[in-house]
Coordinates of C-alpha atoms and ligand atoms in Angstrom, one line a residue:
M1 CA -77.8 5.1 -8.6
Q2 CA -75.8 6.4 -11.5
S3 CA -75.2 4.4 -14.7
L4 CA -71.8 4.9 -16.3
T5 CA -72.4 3.3 -19.6
D6 CA -71.6 6.5 -21.4
P7 CA -69.1 5.4 -24.1
S8 CA -67.0 8.6 -23.5
I9 CA -65.9 7.2 -20.2
P10 CA -63.1 4.7 -20.9
L11 CA -63.6 1.2 -19.4
F12 CA -60.5 -0.2 -17.6
N13 CA -58.3 2.5 -19.2
T14 CA -58.0 5.0 -16.3
P15 CA -55.2 6.2 -14.1
F16 CA -56.8 4.2 -11.3
T17 CA -56.4 1.0 -13.3
T18 CA -52.8 1.8 -14.1
L19 CA -51.9 2.6 -10.5
F20 CA -53.7 -0.5 -9.2
L21 CA -51.9 -2.7 -11.7
I22 CA -48.5 -1.4 -10.7
L23 CA -49.1 -1.7 -7.0
F24 CA -50.8 -5.0 -7.4
G25 CA -48.0 -6.5 -9.5
L26 CA -45.2 -5.2 -7.3
G27 CA -47.0 -6.3 -4.1
L28 CA -47.7 -9.8 -5.4
G29 CA -44.1 -10.2 -6.7
L30 CA -42.7 -8.9 -3.5
R31 CA -44.8 -11.3 -1.4
F32 CA -43.8 -14.2 -3.5
W33 CA -40.2 -13.3 -3.4
L34 CA -40.2 -12.9 0.4
A35 CA -41.9 -16.2 0.9
T36 CA -39.4 -17.9 -1.3
R37 CA -36.5 -16.2 0.6
Q38 CA -38.1 -17.4 3.9
L39 CA -38.3 -21.0 2.6
R40 CA -34.7 -21.0 1.5
H41 CA -33.4 -19.4 4.7
V42 CA -35.2 -21.7 7.0
A43 CA -34.3 -24.8 5.0
R44 CA -30.6 -23.7 5.0
H45 CA -30.5 -23.3 8.8
R46 CA -32.5 -26.5 9.5
A47 CA -29.7 -28.7 10.7
T48 CA -28.7 -27.1 14.0
P49 CA -30.2 -24.3 16.2
P50 CA -28.3 -21.0 16.5
S51 CA -25.4 -21.3 19.0
A52 CA -27.2 -19.1 21.5
F53 CA -30.0 -21.6 21.8
A54 CA -27.9 -24.8 21.7
D55 CA -28.6 -25.5 25.4
A56 CA -32.3 -24.9 25.3
I57 CA -33.5 -26.3 22.0
T58 CA -32.5 -29.8 20.8
P59 CA -31.7 -30.3 17.1
E60 CA -34.9 -32.4 16.8
A61 CA -37.0 -29.6 18.2
H62 CA -35.2 -27.1 15.9
Q63 CA -35.9 -29.3 12.9
K64 CA -39.5 -29.7 13.8
A65 CA -39.8 -25.9 14.0
A66 CA -38.1 -25.6 10.5
D67 CA -40.4 -28.2 9.0
Y68 CA -43.5 -26.6 10.5
T69 CA -42.5 -23.1 9.2
L70 CA -41.7 -24.5 5.8
A71 CA -45.1 -26.3 5.5
K72 CA -47.0 -23.1 6.6
T73 CA -45.0 -20.8 4.4
R74 CA -45.4 -23.1 1.3
L75 CA -49.1 -23.1 1.8
A76 CA -49.2 -19.3 2.2
R77 CA -47.2 -18.9 -1.0
L78 CA -49.7 -21.1 -2.8
Q79 CA -52.5 -19.0 -1.4
L80 CA -51.0 -15.8 -2.9
P81 CA -51.9 -16.4 -6.6
V82 CA -55.3 -17.7 -5.7
E83 CA -56.2 -14.6 -3.7
A84 CA -54.7 -12.4 -6.4
A85 CA -56.9 -14.2 -9.1
L86 CA -60.0 -13.5 -7.0
L87 CA -59.1 -9.8 -6.7
L88 CA -58.5 -9.6 -10.4
A89 CA -61.7 -11.4 -11.2
L90 CA -63.7 -9.1 -8.9
T91 CA -62.2 -5.9 -10.3
L92 CA -60.8 -6.1 -13.9
G93 CA -62.8 -9.3 -14.6
G94 CA -66.1 -7.5 -13.9
G95 CA -66.9 -9.6 -10.9
L96 CA -68.1 -6.7 -8.8
Q97 CA -70.6 -5.5 -11.4
F98 CA -71.8 -9.1 -11.7
L99 CA -72.3 -9.4 -7.9
H100 CA -74.1 -6.0 -7.9
A101 CA -76.6 -7.5 -10.4
L102 CA -76.8 -10.8 -8.5
T103 CA -77.6 -9.1 -5.2
D104 CA -80.4 -6.9 -6.5
P105 CA -83.3 -7.9 -4.2
H106 CA -85.9 -6.7 -6.8
Q107 CA -85.2 -9.7 -9.0
Y108 CA -86.1 -12.3 -6.5
F109 CA -89.8 -12.8 -6.0
W110 CA -89.4 -14.0 -2.4
M111 CA -87.5 -10.8 -1.5
Q112 CA -90.0 -8.5 -3.3
A113 CA -92.5 -9.2 -0.5
L114 CA -89.9 -7.7 1.9
S115 CA -89.6 -4.6 -0.3
L116 CA -86.0 -4.2 0.5
G117 CA -84.5 -0.9 -0.9
E118 CA -81.1 0.2 -2.1
L119 CA -79.6 0.1 1.4
W120 CA -80.2 -3.7 1.6
H121 CA -79.0 -4.2 -2.0
G122 CA -75.8 -2.5 -0.9
A123 CA -75.5 -4.6 2.3
L124 CA -76.1 -7.8 0.3
L125 CA -73.3 -6.8 -2.1
L126 CA -70.8 -6.3 0.7
I127 CA -71.9 -9.5 2.3
S128 CA -71.5 -11.4 -1.0
L129 CA -67.9 -10.1 -1.2
A130 CA -67.1 -11.4 2.3
V131 CA -68.6 -14.7 1.4
A132 CA -66.6 -14.9 -1.9
S133 CA -63.3 -14.2 -0.1
A134 CA -64.2 -16.7 2.8
L135 CA -64.9 -19.4 0.2
V136 CA -61.6 -18.9 -1.5
D137 CA -59.7 -19.0 1.8
L138 CA -61.6 -22.0 3.2
P139 CA -59.6 -24.8 1.6
F140 CA -56.4 -23.2 2.8
D141 CA -57.7 -22.8 6.3
L142 CA -58.8 -26.4 6.3
W143 CA -55.5 -27.6 5.0
R144 CA -53.6 -25.6 7.6
Q145 CA -55.6 -26.9 10.5
F146 CA -56.4 -30.5 9.4
V147 CA -53.3 -31.4 7.5
I148 CA -50.4 -29.3 8.7
D149 CA -51.4 -28.8 12.3
V150 CA -52.5 -32.5 12.5
R151 CA -49.1 -33.6 11.1
F152 CA -47.2 -31.5 13.7
D153 CA -49.7 -32.5 16.5
F154 CA -51.0 -29.0 17.2
N155 CA -54.7 -29.5 16.2
R156 CA -57.1 -30.3 19.0
Q157 CA -60.4 -29.7 17.1
T158 CA -62.7 -32.0 15.1
L159 CA -64.0 -31.1 11.7
R160 CA -67.5 -30.8 13.3
G161 CA -66.1 -28.4 15.9
Y162 CA -64.5 -26.4 13.1
L163 CA -67.8 -26.1 11.2
L164 CA -69.7 -25.2 14.4
D165 CA -67.2 -22.4 15.0
M166 CA -67.7 -21.2 11.4
V167 CA -71.5 -21.1 11.8
R168 CA -71.1 -19.2 15.1
Q169 CA -68.5 -16.8 13.7
T170 CA -70.8 -16.1 10.7
L171 CA -73.8 -15.3 13.0
V172 CA -71.8 -13.1 15.3
G173 CA -70.2 -11.4 12.3
L174 CA -73.6 -10.7 10.8
A175 CA -75.1 -9.5 14.1
I176 CA -72.3 -7.0 14.4
G177 CA -71.4 -6.3 10.7
L178 CA -74.9 -5.9 9.2
P179 CA -76.1 -3.0 11.4
L180 CA -72.7 -1.3 10.8
I181 CA -72.9 -1.7 7.0
L182 CA -76.5 -0.4 6.9
L183 CA -75.7 2.5 9.1
I184 CA -72.6 3.6 7.1
L185 CA -74.5 3.2 3.7
W186 CA -77.3 5.2 5.1
L187 CA -75.0 8.0 6.2
M188 CA -73.3 7.9 2.8
G189 CA -76.7 8.5 1.3
I190 CA -78.0 11.3 3.5
A191 CA -75.1 13.1 5.2
G192 CA -74.1 15.2 2.2
Q193 CA -70.5 15.8 1.2
H194 CA -69.2 15.4 4.8
W195 CA -70.6 11.8 5.1
W196 CA -67.0 10.5 5.5
L197 CA -66.7 12.3 8.8
W198 CA -70.0 10.9 10.2
A199 CA -69.1 7.4 8.9
W200 CA -65.7 7.7 10.6
L201 CA -67.4 8.6 14.0
V202 CA -69.7 5.6 13.7
W203 CA -66.8 3.3 12.7
A204 CA -64.7 4.5 15.6
G205 CA -67.6 4.3 18.1
F206 CA -68.4 0.8 16.9
N207 CA -64.8 -0.3 17.3
L208 CA -64.5 1.1 20.8
T209 CA -67.8 -0.5 21.9
L210 CA -66.8 -3.8 20.4
L211 CA -63.4 -3.8 22.1
S212 CA -65.0 -3.1 25.5
L213 CA -67.8 -5.7 25.0
Y214 CA -65.5 -8.4 23.5
P215 CA -64.1 -9.9 26.7
T216 CA -67.4 -10.3 28.5
L217 CA -69.9 -10.7 25.7
I218 CA -68.3 -12.2 22.6
A219 CA -65.3 -14.2 23.7
P220 CA -67.5 -16.4 26.0
L221 CA -69.4 -17.5 22.9
F222 CA -66.4 -19.3 21.7
N223 CA -64.5 -20.4 24.8
R224 CA -65.1 -21.2 28.4
F225 CA -63.5 -18.9 31.0
T226 CA -62.9 -20.1 34.6
P227 CA -61.4 -18.1 37.4
L228 CA -57.8 -19.0 38.1
P229 CA -57.8 -21.3 41.2
E230 CA -55.9 -20.3 44.4
G231 CA -52.3 -21.3 44.5
E232 CA -48.8 -20.2 43.8
L233 CA -49.6 -18.5 40.5
C234 CA -52.5 -16.6 42.0
S235 CA -50.4 -15.1 44.7
R236 CA -47.6 -14.3 42.3
I237 CA -50.0 -12.5 40.1
E238 CA -51.5 -10.5 43.0
G239 CA -47.9 -9.5 44.0
L240 CA -47.0 -8.5 40.5
L241 CA -50.2 -6.4 40.1
T242 CA -49.6 -4.6 43.4
R243 CA -45.9 -3.9 42.5
C244 CA -47.0 -2.5 39.1
G245 CA -50.0 -0.5 40.4
F246 CA -52.5 -2.4 38.1
H247 CA -55.9 -3.6 38.9
A248 CA -57.7 -6.4 37.1
S249 CA -61.3 -7.3 37.6
G250 CA -60.5 -11.0 37.2
V251 CA -57.9 -13.6 36.3
F252 CA -59.2 -16.3 34.0
V253 CA -58.1 -19.5 32.4
M254 CA -59.4 -20.1 28.9
D255 CA -59.9 -23.5 27.3
G256 CA -57.7 -22.8 24.3
S257 CA -56.9 -26.5 24.2
R258 CA -60.3 -27.2 22.6
R259 CA -58.9 -25.9 19.3
S260 CA -55.1 -26.1 19.4
S261 CA -52.2 -26.8 21.6
H262 CA -50.6 -23.3 20.9
G263 CA -50.5 -21.2 24.1
N264 CA -51.1 -17.5 24.8
A265 CA -52.0 -14.9 27.4
Y266 CA -53.5 -11.5 27.2
F267 CA -54.6 -8.5 29.3
T268 CA -57.7 -7.1 27.8
G269 CA -60.6 -4.6 28.1
F270 CA -60.8 -1.0 29.3
G271 CA -60.8 0.6 32.7
K272 CA -62.7 -1.5 35.3
S273 CA -63.6 -4.3 32.9
R274 CA -59.9 -5.2 32.4
R275 CA -59.2 -8.9 32.8
I276 CA -56.3 -11.2 32.6
V277 CA -56.7 -14.3 30.5
F278 CA -54.3 -17.3 30.3
Y279 CA -54.8 -20.1 27.8
D280 CA -54.9 -23.5 29.7
T281 CA -52.3 -24.6 27.1
L282 CA -49.9 -21.9 28.2
L283 CA -50.2 -22.9 31.9
N284 CA -49.3 -26.5 30.9
Q285 CA -46.2 -25.3 29.2
I286 CA -44.5 -23.0 31.7
N287 CA -44.3 -22.8 35.5
P288 CA -45.8 -20.1 37.7
A289 CA -42.6 -17.9 37.9
E290 CA -42.4 -17.9 34.1
T291 CA -46.1 -17.2 33.8
E292 CA -45.6 -14.2 36.0
A293 CA -42.9 -12.9 33.7
V294 CA -45.1 -13.4 30.7
L295 CA -47.9 -11.5 32.4
A296 CA -45.4 -8.7 33.3
H297 CA -44.7 -8.4 29.6
E298 CA -48.4 -8.0 28.9
L299 CA -48.6 -5.4 31.7
G300 CA -45.7 -3.6 30.0
H301 CA -47.9 -3.2 26.9
A302 CA -50.6 -1.7 29.1
H303 CA -48.2 0.5 31.0
H304 CA -46.8 2.0 27.8
Q305 CA -50.3 2.4 26.4
H306 CA -49.5 0.4 23.3
I307 CA -53.1 -0.5 22.7
K308 CA -54.3 3.0 22.9
R309 CA -51.5 4.2 20.7
R310 CA -52.3 1.5 18.1
L311 CA -55.9 2.5 18.2
T312 CA -55.2 6.2 17.8
M313 CA -53.0 5.3 14.8
M314 CA -55.7 3.1 13.3
F315 CA -58.4 5.7 13.7
T316 CA -56.3 8.5 12.2
L317 CA -55.5 6.3 9.3
S318 CA -59.1 5.3 8.7
L319 CA -60.2 8.9 8.8
G320 CA -57.7 9.7 6.1
L321 CA -58.8 6.7 4.1
L322 CA -62.5 7.5 4.3
Y323 CA -61.7 11.1 3.2
L324 CA -59.9 9.5 0.2
L325 CA -62.9 7.3 -0.6
A326 CA -65.1 10.4 -0.5
Q327 CA -63.0 12.0 -3.2
F328 CA -62.7 8.8 -5.4
K329 CA -66.5 8.2 -5.0
Q330 CA -67.2 11.3 -7.1
M331 CA -65.0 10.3 -10.0
P332 CA -66.6 8.1 -12.7
A333 CA -63.1 6.8 -13.6
F334 CA -62.9 5.2 -10.1
Y335 CA -65.7 2.8 -11.1
T336 CA -65.1 2.3 -14.8
G337 CA -61.4 1.7 -14.1
F338 CA -62.5 -1.6 -12.3
G339 CA -65.2 -2.7 -14.6
V340 CA -68.1 -1.2 -12.5
S341 CA -70.7 0.5 -14.6
T342 CA -73.1 1.3 -11.8
A343 CA -71.9 4.0 -9.4
T344 CA -73.6 3.5 -6.0
D345 CA -72.4 4.1 -2.5
A346 CA -72.2 0.4 -2.0
T347 CA -70.1 -0.3 -5.2
A348 CA -67.8 2.5 -4.2
L349 CA -67.4 1.1 -0.7
A350 CA -67.0 -2.5 -2.0
L351 CA -64.3 -1.4 -4.5
F352 CA -62.5 0.5 -1.7
V353 CA -62.5 -2.6 0.6
L354 CA -61.1 -4.7 -2.2
L355 CA -58.3 -2.2 -3.1
L356 CA -57.3 -1.3 0.4
P357 CA -54.9 -4.3 1.1
V358 CA -53.1 -3.5 -2.2
L359 CA -52.8 0.2 -1.2
L360 CA -51.7 -0.6 2.4
F361 CA -49.2 -3.5 1.7
P362 CA -46.2 -1.2 1.0
F363 CA -46.6 0.2 4.6
S364 CA -46.5 -3.2 6.3
P365 CA -42.8 -2.9 7.2
V366 CA -43.7 0.3 9.1
F367 CA -46.5 -1.3 11.0
S368 CA -44.4 -4.4 11.8
A369 CA -41.4 -2.2 13.0
G370 CA -43.7 -0.3 15.3
S371 CA -45.0 -3.5 16.8
R372 CA -41.5 -4.9 17.3
R373 CA -40.5 -1.7 19.1
H374 CA -43.5 -2.2 21.4
E375 CA -42.4 -5.8 22.1
F376 CA -38.9 -4.7 23.1
E377 CA -40.5 -2.1 25.4
A378 CA -42.8 -4.7 27.0
D379 CA -39.8 -7.0 27.5
R380 CA -37.8 -4.3 29.3
Y381 CA -40.8 -3.6 31.6
A382 CA -41.0 -7.3 32.4
A383 CA -37.3 -7.5 33.2
Q384 CA -37.7 -4.6 35.5
H385 CA -40.8 -5.7 37.3
S386 CA -40.5 -9.4 37.2
S387 CA -37.5 -11.3 36.0
A388 CA -35.5 -11.3 32.7
D389 CA -34.3 -14.8 33.5
H390 CA -37.9 -16.2 33.9
L391 CA -39.0 -14.4 30.7
I392 CA -36.1 -15.9 28.8
A393 CA -37.0 -19.4 30.2
A394 CA -40.6 -18.9 29.2
L395 CA -39.8 -17.7 25.7
L396 CA -37.5 -20.6 25.1
K397 CA -40.2 -23.0 26.1
L398 CA -42.8 -21.3 24.0
Y399 CA -40.6 -21.2 20.9
R400 CA -40.1 -24.9 21.4
E401 CA -43.7 -25.9 22.2
N402 CA -45.1 -23.8 19.4
A403 CA -42.4 -24.8 16.9
S404 CA -41.6 -21.2 16.0
T405 CA -38.6 -20.8 13.8
L406 CA -35.5 -19.3 15.4
T407 CA -34.0 -18.5 12.1
P408 CA -36.4 -16.4 10.0
D409 CA -35.1 -14.7 6.8
P410 CA -34.1 -11.2 7.9
L411 CA -36.0 -9.4 5.1
Y412 CA -39.1 -11.6 5.6
A413 CA -39.0 -10.8 9.3
L414 CA -38.5 -7.1 8.6
F415 CA -41.7 -7.1 6.5
Y416 CA -44.1 -9.3 8.4
D417 CA -42.9 -10.1 11.9
S418 CA -44.8 -8.4 14.7
H419 CA -42.3 -9.8 17.2
P420 CA -38.5 -9.3 17.2
K421 CA -36.3 -12.2 16.0
P422 CA -35.7 -14.7 18.8
T423 CA -32.0 -14.0 18.8
E424 CA -32.5 -10.3 19.3
R425 CA -35.2 -10.7 21.8
I426 CA -33.3 -13.1 24.0
G427 CA -30.2 -10.9 23.5
Q428 CA -31.9 -7.8 24.9
L429 CA -33.2 -9.7 27.9
Q430 CA -29.8 -11.2 28.6
A431 CA -28.3 -7.7 28.6
L432 CA -31.0 -6.6 31.0
K433 CA -30.2 -9.2 33.6
P434 CA -28.8 -7.8 36.9
A435 CA -25.1 -8.2 37.1
P436 CA -24.2 -11.3 39.2
T437 CA -23.1 -10.5 42.8
H438 CA -20.1 -12.3 44.3
Ligands
ZN501 ZN1 -46.1 -8.6 23.5

């Protein structure tokens, strides 16, 4: 542990502080402006659905989607300054240094008996950060689910169920996160100047293990999975899998309806443990032919190796970021620039975790654009191996049932949307339909 109370090191007045304040201010302003644009655009187009959807979406359904989008965006815009205030309090406000002092196990007599060392001090600091951020987000989450989603009739969960979920998520998060934090802090302490490479290997290995264990070990803690019963959908899925040369170790229905009425489907896992999962809510919304087209879209993602490509990108990025942290970690200005006067591995890591979203926000249009390109590719695959018509029908029903807006603000969508705008998506599928034969 290195104390940085040397008066020759300027507090708050470092290039790190300046760069942070510029990126932070621009990012916050941009987010606020985009949310405001989205509110204006959706409100302006609230009266009638776009002409391409006039047959499929009634004006009432369109207005419900607009009102739902407006309510959620207003709340998200309100959340922006609150989260920004927390970040400022933790950095320039000296909050991180305060938490560092608060989480020192030596000062608590009941912890002294456990003789926890610096590793545990660091882990407690990082956990306290996660708790602080969760507490600030909690009222917004509650409002989203128990006010907005109740008003629009999407919520299917009681407050008790929500709290039970929270307890379970915390326990699972601790069981997975705590060993990872301890291992990385330990490596930072003993692996010398190349610690970042070792930490990256551990991080990547942890992620891959988690991804392969998630479907069979973790997801069942939160939902019930039952094999899809025999019937039309089952035989359609078998036909599709054979046509596409895929193998799945099981097709399951998940009780998504225990939390919300929003529907979804996914194709998950690696190699032999791959499984197909449909939310029960999805199967209530669309028919077997349409469900087959939705699954074909998911197979398209697998065929084009979108998940592998995203993972490769994420791992490359995290390698670069860990290298960056290794450089920053050696500079006193990195700590003092954010009000931290105790340079430890844990305070460096904590600062980095706090600053990362500010650093990465300018790149969000790039990530979103990549994701939208993948969605177009998966749609083309579905049109080829299933049916463009059925996918269009499914998408229209899902837009309606989930009250997704058909008229997002173009700039807002460019920044945030992982899926193409409905008009563009349906437009591509219509162009892919086989020409009618006479
Ligand atoms: Zn997709």
